[in-house]
Amino acid sequence: MVTMSSDAFVQTIISADPAIRDRSLDALCSECTLSELVRACTELDRFRRACPNLFERVRATTFLYAIHRFYLPPLLAGAGPGRIPYAGYAH
């Protein structure tokens, strides 16, 4: 299994090389473990907050959304407690 460094996500956003810039998020995330994705999210959030370029900030935010919505939940499904009880939902 090839592991993807968290830096690869930021490089995908800022690269001028189309071969790197046009990589799909699925290609970046599909082989990552839970800890690698969490590390990538931390790096993307740090990048997003410090970046002066609006387009790059928006792209980083979109990556963060997609990772949290589509890639982290399946990895967390077997992690044990974490479901919200109905009383908490109703509150």
PDB file of C-alpha atoms in Angstrom:
ATOM      1  CA  MET A   1       0.000   0.000   0.000  1.00  0.00           C
ATOM      2  CA  VAL A   2       1.323   3.428  -0.958  1.00  0.00           C
ATOM      3  CA  THR A   3       0.753   6.024   1.735  1.00  0.00           C
ATOM      4  CA  MET A   4       0.013   9.603   0.817  1.00  0.00           C
ATOM      5  CA  SER A   5       1.641  12.332   2.863  1.00  0.00           C
ATOM      6  CA  SER A   6      -0.541  15.121   4.205  1.00  0.00           C
ATOM      7  CA  ASP A   7       1.635  17.498   2.185  1.00  0.00           C
ATOM      8  CA  ALA A   8       0.290  15.872  -1.007  1.00  0.00           C
ATOM      9  CA  PHE A   9      -3.110  17.470  -0.421  1.00  0.00           C
ATOM     10  CA  VAL A  10      -1.644  20.983  -0.201  1.00  0.00           C
ATOM     11  CA  GLN A  11       0.656  20.289  -3.164  1.00  0.00           C
ATOM     12  CA  THR A  12      -2.419  19.288  -5.185  1.00  0.00           C
ATOM     13  CA  ILE A  13      -3.916  22.706  -4.455  1.00  0.00           C
ATOM     14  CA  ILE A  14      -0.875  24.898  -5.092  1.00  0.00           C
ATOM     15  CA  SER A  15       0.944  23.056  -7.880  1.00  0.00           C
ATOM     16  CA  ALA A  16       1.309  24.641 -11.320  1.00  0.00           C
ATOM     17  CA  ASP A  17       1.925  21.195 -12.839  1.00  0.00           C
ATOM     18  CA  PRO A  18      -1.376  19.855 -14.262  1.00  0.00           C
ATOM     19  CA  ALA A  19      -0.360  16.263 -13.480  1.00  0.00           C
ATOM     20  CA  ILE A  20      -0.294  17.146  -9.773  1.00  0.00           C
ATOM     21  CA  ARG A  21      -2.964  19.862  -9.671  1.00  0.00           C
ATOM     22  CA  ASP A  22      -5.583  17.749 -11.448  1.00  0.00           C
ATOM     23  CA  ARG A  23      -5.344  14.690  -9.178  1.00  0.00           C
ATOM     24  CA  SER A  24      -8.706  13.650  -7.825  1.00  0.00           C
ATOM     25  CA  LEU A  25      -9.423  13.796  -4.136  1.00  0.00           C
ATOM     26  CA  ASP A  26     -10.465  10.158  -4.332  1.00  0.00           C
ATOM     27  CA  ALA A  27      -6.993   9.237  -5.601  1.00  0.00           C
ATOM     28  CA  LEU A  28      -5.486  11.070  -2.638  1.00  0.00           C
ATOM     29  CA  CYS A  29      -7.832   9.652   0.013  1.00  0.00           C
ATOM     30  CA  SER A  30      -8.554   6.104  -1.126  1.00  0.00           C
ATOM     31  CA  GLU A  31      -5.401   4.544   0.330  1.00  0.00           C
ATOM     32  CA  CYS A  32      -5.148   6.725   3.450  1.00  0.00           C
ATOM     33  CA  THR A  33      -5.670   5.434   6.959  1.00  0.00           C
ATOM     34  CA  LEU A  34      -7.741   7.276   9.537  1.00  0.00           C
ATOM     35  CA  SER A  35      -4.690   8.872  11.149  1.00  0.00           C
ATOM     36  CA  GLU A  36      -3.330   9.970   7.756  1.00  0.00           C
ATOM     37  CA  LEU A  37      -6.638  11.626   6.854  1.00  0.00           C
ATOM     38  CA  VAL A  38      -6.824  13.400  10.204  1.00  0.00           C
ATOM     39  CA  ARG A  39      -3.257  14.626   9.703  1.00  0.00           C
ATOM     40  CA  ALA A  40      -4.157  15.796   6.179  1.00  0.00           C
ATOM     41  CA  CYS A  41      -7.193  17.667   7.524  1.00  0.00           C
ATOM     42  CA  THR A  42      -5.039  19.399  10.116  1.00  0.00           C
ATOM     43  CA  GLU A  43      -2.564  20.432   7.426  1.00  0.00           C
ATOM     44  CA  LEU A  44      -5.344  21.590   5.060  1.00  0.00           C
ATOM     45  CA  ASP A  45      -6.948  23.662   7.810  1.00  0.00           C
ATOM     46  CA  ARG A  46      -3.606  25.253   8.712  1.00  0.00           C
ATOM     47  CA  PHE A  47      -3.008  26.007   5.013  1.00  0.00           C
ATOM     48  CA  ARG A  48      -6.516  27.413   4.540  1.00  0.00           C
ATOM     49  CA  ARG A  49      -6.157  29.817   7.445  1.00  0.00           C
ATOM     50  CA  ALA A  50      -2.748  31.123   6.336  1.00  0.00           C
ATOM     51  CA  CYS A  51      -3.190  31.253   2.557  1.00  0.00           C
ATOM     52  CA  PRO A  52      -3.666  34.703   0.987  1.00  0.00           C
ATOM     53  CA  ASN A  53      -5.087  33.248  -2.266  1.00  0.00           C
ATOM     54  CA  LEU A  54      -8.904  33.034  -2.179  1.00  0.00           C
ATOM     55  CA  PHE A  55      -9.141  30.260  -4.785  1.00  0.00           C
ATOM     56  CA  GLU A  56      -6.662  28.087  -2.867  1.00  0.00           C
ATOM     57  CA  ARG A  57      -8.527  28.720   0.413  1.00  0.00           C
ATOM     58  CA  VAL A  58     -11.811  27.707  -1.208  1.00  0.00           C
ATOM     59  CA  ARG A  59     -10.261  24.585  -2.699  1.00  0.00           C
ATOM     60  CA  ALA A  60      -8.780  23.617   0.685  1.00  0.00           C
ATOM     61  CA  THR A  61     -12.183  24.154   2.315  1.00  0.00           C
ATOM     62  CA  THR A  62     -13.826  21.982  -0.338  1.00  0.00           C
ATOM     63  CA  PHE A  63     -11.262  19.247   0.276  1.00  0.00           C
ATOM     64  CA  LEU A  64     -11.951  19.452   4.017  1.00  0.00           C
ATOM     65  CA  TYR A  65     -15.701  19.212   3.453  1.00  0.00           C
ATOM     66  CA  ALA A  66     -15.392  16.186   1.185  1.00  0.00           C
ATOM     67  CA  ILE A  67     -12.970  14.378   3.490  1.00  0.00           C
ATOM     68  CA  HIS A  68     -15.199  14.932   6.524  1.00  0.00           C
ATOM     69  CA  ARG A  69     -18.380  14.041   4.642  1.00  0.00           C
ATOM     70  CA  PHE A  70     -17.315  11.104   2.476  1.00  0.00           C
ATOM     71  CA  TYR A  71     -13.973   9.656   3.601  1.00  0.00           C
ATOM     72  CA  LEU A  72     -13.829   9.865   7.403  1.00  0.00           C
ATOM     73  CA  PRO A  73     -17.266   8.384   8.294  1.00  0.00           C
ATOM     74  CA  PRO A  74     -16.576   4.910   6.854  1.00  0.00           C
ATOM     75  CA  LEU A  75     -13.289   4.794   8.749  1.00  0.00           C
ATOM     76  CA  LEU A  76     -15.015   5.876  11.965  1.00  0.00           C
ATOM     77  CA  ALA A  77     -17.966   3.473  11.646  1.00  0.00           C
ATOM     78  CA  GLY A  78     -16.196   0.736  13.575  1.00  0.00           C
ATOM     79  CA  ALA A  79     -14.541   3.085  16.051  1.00  0.00           C
ATOM     80  CA  GLY A  80     -17.070   2.402  18.808  1.00  0.00           C
ATOM     81  CA  PRO A  81     -18.972   5.055  20.778  1.00  0.00           C
ATOM     82  CA  GLY A  82     -19.802   8.286  19.094  1.00  0.00           C
ATOM     83  CA  ARG A  83     -23.396   7.990  18.065  1.00  0.00           C
ATOM     84  CA  ILE A  84     -25.696  10.667  19.415  1.00  0.00           C
ATOM     85  CA  PRO A  85     -28.492   9.204  21.558  1.00  0.00           C
ATOM     86  CA  TYR A  86     -32.043  10.162  20.618  1.00  0.00           C
ATOM     87  CA  ALA A  87     -32.406  12.373  23.702  1.00  0.00           C
ATOM     88  CA  GLY A  88     -29.370  14.379  22.587  1.00  0.00           C
ATOM     89  CA  TYR A  89     -30.737  14.644  19.052  1.00  0.00           C
ATOM     90  CA  ALA A  90     -34.140  15.769  20.341  1.00  0.00           C
ATOM     91  CA  HIS A  91     -32.542  18.375  22.591  1.00  0.00           C
TER      92      HIS A  91
END
